[in-house]
Backbone as JSON, one array per atom type, in Angstrom:
{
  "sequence": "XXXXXXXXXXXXXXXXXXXXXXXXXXXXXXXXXXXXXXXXXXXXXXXXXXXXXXXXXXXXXXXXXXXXXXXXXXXXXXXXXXXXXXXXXXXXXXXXXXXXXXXXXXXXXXXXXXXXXXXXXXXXXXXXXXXXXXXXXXXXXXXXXXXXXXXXXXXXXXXXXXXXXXX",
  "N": [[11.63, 87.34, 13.7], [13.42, 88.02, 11.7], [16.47, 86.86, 11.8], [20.13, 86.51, 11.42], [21.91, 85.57, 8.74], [24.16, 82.97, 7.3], [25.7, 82.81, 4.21], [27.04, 81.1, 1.76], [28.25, 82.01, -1.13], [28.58, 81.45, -4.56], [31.46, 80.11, -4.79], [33.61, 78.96, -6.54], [35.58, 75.79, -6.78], [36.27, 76.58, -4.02], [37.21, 75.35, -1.16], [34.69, 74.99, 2.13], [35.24, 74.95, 5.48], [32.45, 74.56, 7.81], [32.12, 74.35, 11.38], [31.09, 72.83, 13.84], [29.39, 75.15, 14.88], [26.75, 76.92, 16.75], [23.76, 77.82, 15.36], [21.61, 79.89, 16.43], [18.49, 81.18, 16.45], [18.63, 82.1, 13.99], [18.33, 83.13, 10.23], [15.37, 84.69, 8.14], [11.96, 84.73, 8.15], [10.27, 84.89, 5.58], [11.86, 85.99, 3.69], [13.63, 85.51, 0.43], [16.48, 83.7, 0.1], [17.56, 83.85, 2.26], [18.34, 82.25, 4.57], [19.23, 79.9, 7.45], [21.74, 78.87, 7.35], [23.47, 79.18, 3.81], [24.33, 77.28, 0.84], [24.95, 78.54, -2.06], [25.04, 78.4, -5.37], [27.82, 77.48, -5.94], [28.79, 75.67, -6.89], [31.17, 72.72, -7.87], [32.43, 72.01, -4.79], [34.25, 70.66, -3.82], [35.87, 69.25, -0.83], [34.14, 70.86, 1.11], [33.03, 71.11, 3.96], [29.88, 70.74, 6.11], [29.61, 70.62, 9.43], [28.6, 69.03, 12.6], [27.17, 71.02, 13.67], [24.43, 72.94, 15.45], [21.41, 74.05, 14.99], [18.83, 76.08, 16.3], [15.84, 77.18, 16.89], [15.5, 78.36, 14.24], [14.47, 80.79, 12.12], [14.17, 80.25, 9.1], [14.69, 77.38, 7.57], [17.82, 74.95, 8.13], [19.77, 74.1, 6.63], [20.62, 74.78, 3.26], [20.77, 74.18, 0.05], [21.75, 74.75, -3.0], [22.65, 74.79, -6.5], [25.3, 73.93, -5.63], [27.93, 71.44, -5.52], [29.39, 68.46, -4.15], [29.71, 68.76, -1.34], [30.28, 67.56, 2.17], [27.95, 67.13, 4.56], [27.3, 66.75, 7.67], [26.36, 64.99, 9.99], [24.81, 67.22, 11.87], [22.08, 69.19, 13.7], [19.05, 70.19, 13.79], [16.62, 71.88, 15.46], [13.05, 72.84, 16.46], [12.46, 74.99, 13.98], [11.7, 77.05, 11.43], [10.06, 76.64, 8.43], [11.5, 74.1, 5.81], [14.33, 71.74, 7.48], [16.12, 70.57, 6.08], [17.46, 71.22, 2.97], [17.45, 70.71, -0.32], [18.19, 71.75, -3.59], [17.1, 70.88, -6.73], [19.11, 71.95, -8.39], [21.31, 70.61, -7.08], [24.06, 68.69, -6.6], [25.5, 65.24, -5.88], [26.31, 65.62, -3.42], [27.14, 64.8, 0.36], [25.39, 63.42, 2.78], [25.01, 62.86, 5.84], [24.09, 61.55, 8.83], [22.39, 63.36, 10.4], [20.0, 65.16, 11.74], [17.08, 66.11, 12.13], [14.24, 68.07, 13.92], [11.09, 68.72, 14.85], [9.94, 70.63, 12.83], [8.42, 73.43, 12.64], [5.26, 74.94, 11.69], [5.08, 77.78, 10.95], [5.19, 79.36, 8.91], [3.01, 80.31, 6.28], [0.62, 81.32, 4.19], [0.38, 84.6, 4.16], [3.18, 84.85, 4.83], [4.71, 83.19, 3.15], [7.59, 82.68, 0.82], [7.34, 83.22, -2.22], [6.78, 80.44, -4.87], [8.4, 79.05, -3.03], [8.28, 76.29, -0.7], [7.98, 75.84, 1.66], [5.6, 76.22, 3.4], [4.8, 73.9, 4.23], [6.39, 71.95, 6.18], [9.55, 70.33, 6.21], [11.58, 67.7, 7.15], [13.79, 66.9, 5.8], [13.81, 68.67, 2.89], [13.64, 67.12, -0.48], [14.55, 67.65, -3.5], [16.61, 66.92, -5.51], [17.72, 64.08, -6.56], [19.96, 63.5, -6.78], [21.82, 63.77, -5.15], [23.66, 61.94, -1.72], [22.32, 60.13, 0.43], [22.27, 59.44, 4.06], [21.49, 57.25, 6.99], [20.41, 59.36, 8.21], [17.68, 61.16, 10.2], [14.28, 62.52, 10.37], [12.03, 63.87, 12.98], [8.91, 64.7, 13.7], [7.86, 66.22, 11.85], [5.88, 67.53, 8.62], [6.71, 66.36, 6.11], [8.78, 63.89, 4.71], [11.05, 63.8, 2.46], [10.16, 64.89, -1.1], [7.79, 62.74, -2.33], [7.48, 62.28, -4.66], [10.55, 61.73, -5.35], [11.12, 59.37, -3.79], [11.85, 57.28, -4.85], [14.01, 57.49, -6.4], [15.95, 58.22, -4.95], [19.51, 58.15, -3.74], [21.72, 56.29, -1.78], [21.85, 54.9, 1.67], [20.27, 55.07, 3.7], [16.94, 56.71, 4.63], [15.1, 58.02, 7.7], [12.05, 58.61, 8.94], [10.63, 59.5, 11.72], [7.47, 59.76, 13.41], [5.69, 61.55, 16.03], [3.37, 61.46, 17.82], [1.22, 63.65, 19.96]],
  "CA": [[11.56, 86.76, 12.39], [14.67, 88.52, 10.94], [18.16, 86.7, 12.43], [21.39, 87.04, 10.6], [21.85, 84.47, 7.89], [25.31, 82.66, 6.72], [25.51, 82.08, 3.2], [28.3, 80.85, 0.96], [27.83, 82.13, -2.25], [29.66, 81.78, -5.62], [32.83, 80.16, -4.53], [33.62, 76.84, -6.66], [36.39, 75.54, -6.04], [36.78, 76.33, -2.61], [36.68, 74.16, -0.05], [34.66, 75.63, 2.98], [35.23, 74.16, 6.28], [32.08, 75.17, 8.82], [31.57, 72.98, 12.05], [30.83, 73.16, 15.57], [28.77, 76.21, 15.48], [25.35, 77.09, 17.08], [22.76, 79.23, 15.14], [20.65, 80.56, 17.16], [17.2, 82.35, 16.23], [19.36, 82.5, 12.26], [17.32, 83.16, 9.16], [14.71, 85.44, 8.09], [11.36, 84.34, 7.64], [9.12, 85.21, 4.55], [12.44, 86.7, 2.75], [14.31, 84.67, -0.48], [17.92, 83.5, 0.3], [17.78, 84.51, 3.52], [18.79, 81.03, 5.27], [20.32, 79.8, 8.6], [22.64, 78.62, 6.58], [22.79, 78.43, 2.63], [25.68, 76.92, -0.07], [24.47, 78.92, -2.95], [25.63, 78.52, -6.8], [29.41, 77.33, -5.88], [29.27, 74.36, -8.29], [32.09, 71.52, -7.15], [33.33, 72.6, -3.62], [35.06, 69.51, -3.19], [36.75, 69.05, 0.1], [33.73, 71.7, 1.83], [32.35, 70.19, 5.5], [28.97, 71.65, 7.1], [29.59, 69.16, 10.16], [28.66, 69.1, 14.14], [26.69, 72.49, 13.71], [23.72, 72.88, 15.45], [20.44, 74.98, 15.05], [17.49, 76.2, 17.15], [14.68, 78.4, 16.8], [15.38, 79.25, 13.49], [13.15, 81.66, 11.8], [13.95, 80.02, 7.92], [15.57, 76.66, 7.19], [18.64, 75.11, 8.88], [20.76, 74.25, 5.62], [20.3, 75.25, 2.14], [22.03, 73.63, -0.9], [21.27, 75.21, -3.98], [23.5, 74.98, -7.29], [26.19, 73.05, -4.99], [28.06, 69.95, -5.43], [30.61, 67.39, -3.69], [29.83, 68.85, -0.34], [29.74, 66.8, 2.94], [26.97, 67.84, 5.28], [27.52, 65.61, 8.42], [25.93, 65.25, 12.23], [24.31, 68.42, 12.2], [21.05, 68.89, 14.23], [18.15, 71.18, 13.81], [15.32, 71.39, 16.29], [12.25, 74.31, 16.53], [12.51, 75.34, 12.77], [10.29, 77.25, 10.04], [10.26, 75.81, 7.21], [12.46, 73.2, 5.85], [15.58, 71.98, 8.04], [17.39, 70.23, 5.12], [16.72, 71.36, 1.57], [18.35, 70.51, -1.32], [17.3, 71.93, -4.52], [16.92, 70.45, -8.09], [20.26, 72.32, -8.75], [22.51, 70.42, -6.36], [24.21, 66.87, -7.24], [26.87, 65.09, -5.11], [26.68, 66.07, -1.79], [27.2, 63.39, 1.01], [24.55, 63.9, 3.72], [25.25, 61.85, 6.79], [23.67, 61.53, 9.83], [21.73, 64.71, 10.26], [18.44, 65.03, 12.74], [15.78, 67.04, 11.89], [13.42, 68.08, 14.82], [10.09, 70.0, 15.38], [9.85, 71.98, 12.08], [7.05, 74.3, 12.81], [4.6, 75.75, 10.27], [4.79, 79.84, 11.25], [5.43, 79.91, 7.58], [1.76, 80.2, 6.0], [0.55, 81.64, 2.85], [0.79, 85.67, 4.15], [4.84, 85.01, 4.85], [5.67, 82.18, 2.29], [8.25, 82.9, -0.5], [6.4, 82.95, -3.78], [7.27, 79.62, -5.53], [8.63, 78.32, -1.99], [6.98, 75.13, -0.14], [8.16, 76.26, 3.48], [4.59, 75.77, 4.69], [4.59, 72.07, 4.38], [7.82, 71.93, 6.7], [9.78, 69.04, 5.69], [12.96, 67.75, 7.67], [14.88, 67.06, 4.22], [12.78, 68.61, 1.6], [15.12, 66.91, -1.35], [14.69, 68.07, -4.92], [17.23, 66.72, -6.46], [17.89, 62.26, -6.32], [21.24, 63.07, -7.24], [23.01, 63.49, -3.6], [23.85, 60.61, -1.22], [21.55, 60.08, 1.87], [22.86, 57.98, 4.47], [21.61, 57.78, 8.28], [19.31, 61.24, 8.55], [16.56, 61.2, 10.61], [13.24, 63.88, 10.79], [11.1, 63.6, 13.68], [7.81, 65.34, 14.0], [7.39, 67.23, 10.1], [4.81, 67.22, 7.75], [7.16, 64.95, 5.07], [10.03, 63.67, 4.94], [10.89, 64.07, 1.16], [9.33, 64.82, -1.98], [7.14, 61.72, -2.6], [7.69, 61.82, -6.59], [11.51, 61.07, -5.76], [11.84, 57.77, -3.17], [12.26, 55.61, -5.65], [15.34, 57.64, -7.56], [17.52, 58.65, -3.77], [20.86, 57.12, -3.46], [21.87, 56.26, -0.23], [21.04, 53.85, 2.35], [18.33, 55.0, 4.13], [16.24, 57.74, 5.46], [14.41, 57.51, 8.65], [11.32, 59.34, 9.67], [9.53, 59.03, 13.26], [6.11, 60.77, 13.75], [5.39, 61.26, 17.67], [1.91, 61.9, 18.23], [0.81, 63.91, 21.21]],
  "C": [[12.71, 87.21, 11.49], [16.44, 88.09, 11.92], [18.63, 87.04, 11.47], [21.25, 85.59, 9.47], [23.32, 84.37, 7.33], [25.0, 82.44, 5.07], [26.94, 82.61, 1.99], [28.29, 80.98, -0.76], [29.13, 82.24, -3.97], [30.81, 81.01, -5.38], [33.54, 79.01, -5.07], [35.36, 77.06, -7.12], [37.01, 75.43, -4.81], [36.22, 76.09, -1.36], [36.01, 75.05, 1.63], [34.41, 74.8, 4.42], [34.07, 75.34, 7.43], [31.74, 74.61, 9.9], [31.95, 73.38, 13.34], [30.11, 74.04, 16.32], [27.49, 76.1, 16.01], [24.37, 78.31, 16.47], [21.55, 79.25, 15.8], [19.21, 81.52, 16.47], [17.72, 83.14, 14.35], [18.0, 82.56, 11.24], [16.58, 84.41, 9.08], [13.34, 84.97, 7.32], [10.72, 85.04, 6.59], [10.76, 85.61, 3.1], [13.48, 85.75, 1.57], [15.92, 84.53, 0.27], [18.41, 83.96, 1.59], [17.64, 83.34, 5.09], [19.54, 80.92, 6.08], [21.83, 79.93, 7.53], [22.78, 77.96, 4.66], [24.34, 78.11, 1.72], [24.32, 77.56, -1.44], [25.06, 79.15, -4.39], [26.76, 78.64, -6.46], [29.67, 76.51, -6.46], [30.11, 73.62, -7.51], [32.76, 72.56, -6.08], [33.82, 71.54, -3.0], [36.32, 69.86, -1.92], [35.63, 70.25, 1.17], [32.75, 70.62, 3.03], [31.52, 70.91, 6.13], [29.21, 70.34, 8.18], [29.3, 70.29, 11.65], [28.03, 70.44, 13.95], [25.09, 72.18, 14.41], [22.14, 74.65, 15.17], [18.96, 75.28, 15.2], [16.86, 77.34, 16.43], [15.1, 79.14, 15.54], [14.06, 79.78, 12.4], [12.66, 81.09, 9.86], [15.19, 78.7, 7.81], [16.69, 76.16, 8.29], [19.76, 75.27, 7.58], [20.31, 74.2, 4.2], [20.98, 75.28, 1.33], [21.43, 73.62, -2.49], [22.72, 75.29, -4.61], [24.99, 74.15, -6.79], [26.45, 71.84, -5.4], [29.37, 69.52, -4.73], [31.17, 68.16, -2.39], [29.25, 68.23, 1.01], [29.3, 67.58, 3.96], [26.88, 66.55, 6.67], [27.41, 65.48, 9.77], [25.69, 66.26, 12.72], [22.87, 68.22, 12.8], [20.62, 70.26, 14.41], [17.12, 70.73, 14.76], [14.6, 73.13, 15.93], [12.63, 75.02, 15.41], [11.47, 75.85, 11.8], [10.96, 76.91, 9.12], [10.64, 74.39, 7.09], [13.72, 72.84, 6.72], [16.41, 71.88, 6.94], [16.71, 70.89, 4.06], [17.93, 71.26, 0.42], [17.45, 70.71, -3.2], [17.82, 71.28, -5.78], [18.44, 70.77, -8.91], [21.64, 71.57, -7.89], [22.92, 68.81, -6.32], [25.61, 66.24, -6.15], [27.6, 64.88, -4.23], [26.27, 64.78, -1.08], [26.24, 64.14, 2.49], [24.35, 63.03, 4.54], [25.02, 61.94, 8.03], [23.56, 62.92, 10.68], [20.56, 64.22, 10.64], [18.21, 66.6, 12.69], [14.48, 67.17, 12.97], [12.39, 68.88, 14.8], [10.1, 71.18, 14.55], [8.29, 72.04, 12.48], [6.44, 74.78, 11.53], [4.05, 77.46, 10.55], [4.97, 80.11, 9.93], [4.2, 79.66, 6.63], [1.37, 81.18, 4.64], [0.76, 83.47, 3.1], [2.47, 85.74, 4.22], [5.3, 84.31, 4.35], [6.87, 83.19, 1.37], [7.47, 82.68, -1.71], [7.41, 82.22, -4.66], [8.0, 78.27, -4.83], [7.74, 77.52, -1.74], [6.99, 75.09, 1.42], [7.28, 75.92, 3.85], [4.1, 74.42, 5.0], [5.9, 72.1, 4.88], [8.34, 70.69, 6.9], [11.17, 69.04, 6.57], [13.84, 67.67, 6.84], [13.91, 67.32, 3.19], [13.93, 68.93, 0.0], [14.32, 66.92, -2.65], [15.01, 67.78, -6.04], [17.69, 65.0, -5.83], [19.24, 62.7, -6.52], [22.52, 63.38, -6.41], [22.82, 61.96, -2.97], [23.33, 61.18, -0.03], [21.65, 59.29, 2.84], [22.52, 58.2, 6.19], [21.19, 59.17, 8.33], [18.36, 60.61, 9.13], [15.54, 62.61, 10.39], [12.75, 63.31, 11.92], [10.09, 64.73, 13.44], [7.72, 66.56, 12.3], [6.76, 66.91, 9.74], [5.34, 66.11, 7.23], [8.46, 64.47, 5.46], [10.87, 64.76, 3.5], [10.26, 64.38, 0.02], [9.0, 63.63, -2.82], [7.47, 60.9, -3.52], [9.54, 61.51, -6.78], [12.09, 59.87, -5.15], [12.4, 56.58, -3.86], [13.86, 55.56, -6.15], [16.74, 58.43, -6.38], [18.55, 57.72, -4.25], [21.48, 57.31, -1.94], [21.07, 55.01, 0.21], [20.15, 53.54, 3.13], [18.34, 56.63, 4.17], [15.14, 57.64, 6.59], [13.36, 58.94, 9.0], [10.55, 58.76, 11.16], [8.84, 60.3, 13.41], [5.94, 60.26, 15.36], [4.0, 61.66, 17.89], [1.69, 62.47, 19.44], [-0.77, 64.23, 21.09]]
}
């Protein structure tokens, strides 16, 4: 329950290129800011690319876009996940989010190891916050939601696709 966690914090203006990697078993469940991968309060990082990255078995999240803007997030793939894969919080405007698959978030995240104020235990493949990124081509399969309910109406973008598999 404790991997390593990337996270890009503070850095606006600069552009961060991350792509091709594999996180593995990343994150740390139950603990704040402690994400596979998180863009945290960098404001405009125009020209920054999370692309082609993938990530398994992680213990919290795959990507995490808090305070961020005018970064493209693009053909990344999460499978076997606690929590959220995508998340985009209330603070983040801008960002281009393009064909990104969300697989098999799990719910190991339950009211003794939530975050207090977190929604981790409803594990969402994009749990989006904020209407004011672009959504284009994402899939979830198998999560509780897709999105938060109270914003389908106010996305931008041209779709979002969920598929529920029943076994």
């Amino acid at each position: 329950d404790n991997g390593g966690y990337l996270q890009v914090f503070h850095t606006p203006g600069v552009a961060q290129q991350i792509e091709g990697v594999e996180f593995l078993n990343m994150g740390q469940l139950g603990r704040k800011n402690r994400f596979s991968m998180q863009l945290l309060y960098n404001g405009n990082v125009e020209g920054t690319s999370l692309s082609r990255n993938s990530f398994r078995q992680s213990n919290m999240r795959c990507i995490s876009v808090d305070g961020t803007a005018n970064a493209t997030i693009v053909g990344n793939v999460g499978a076997e996940i606690s929590g959220h894969c995508y998340y985009f919080s209330h603070e983040s405007a801008d960002n281009m989010v393009v064909g990104n698959l969300a697989s098999n978030m799990d719910n190991r995240v339950n009211w003794h190891n939530r975050i207090n104020g977190y929604d981790d235990y409803d594990a969402d493949g994009f749990a989006i916050w904020s209407p004011g990124n672009h959504f284009i081509g994402n899939v979830s399969i198998q999560s509780s939601c897709l999105v938060c309910p109270c914003l389908l109406p106010c996305l931008r973008g041209n779709d979002l696709t969920i598929i529920f598999v029943m076994f």
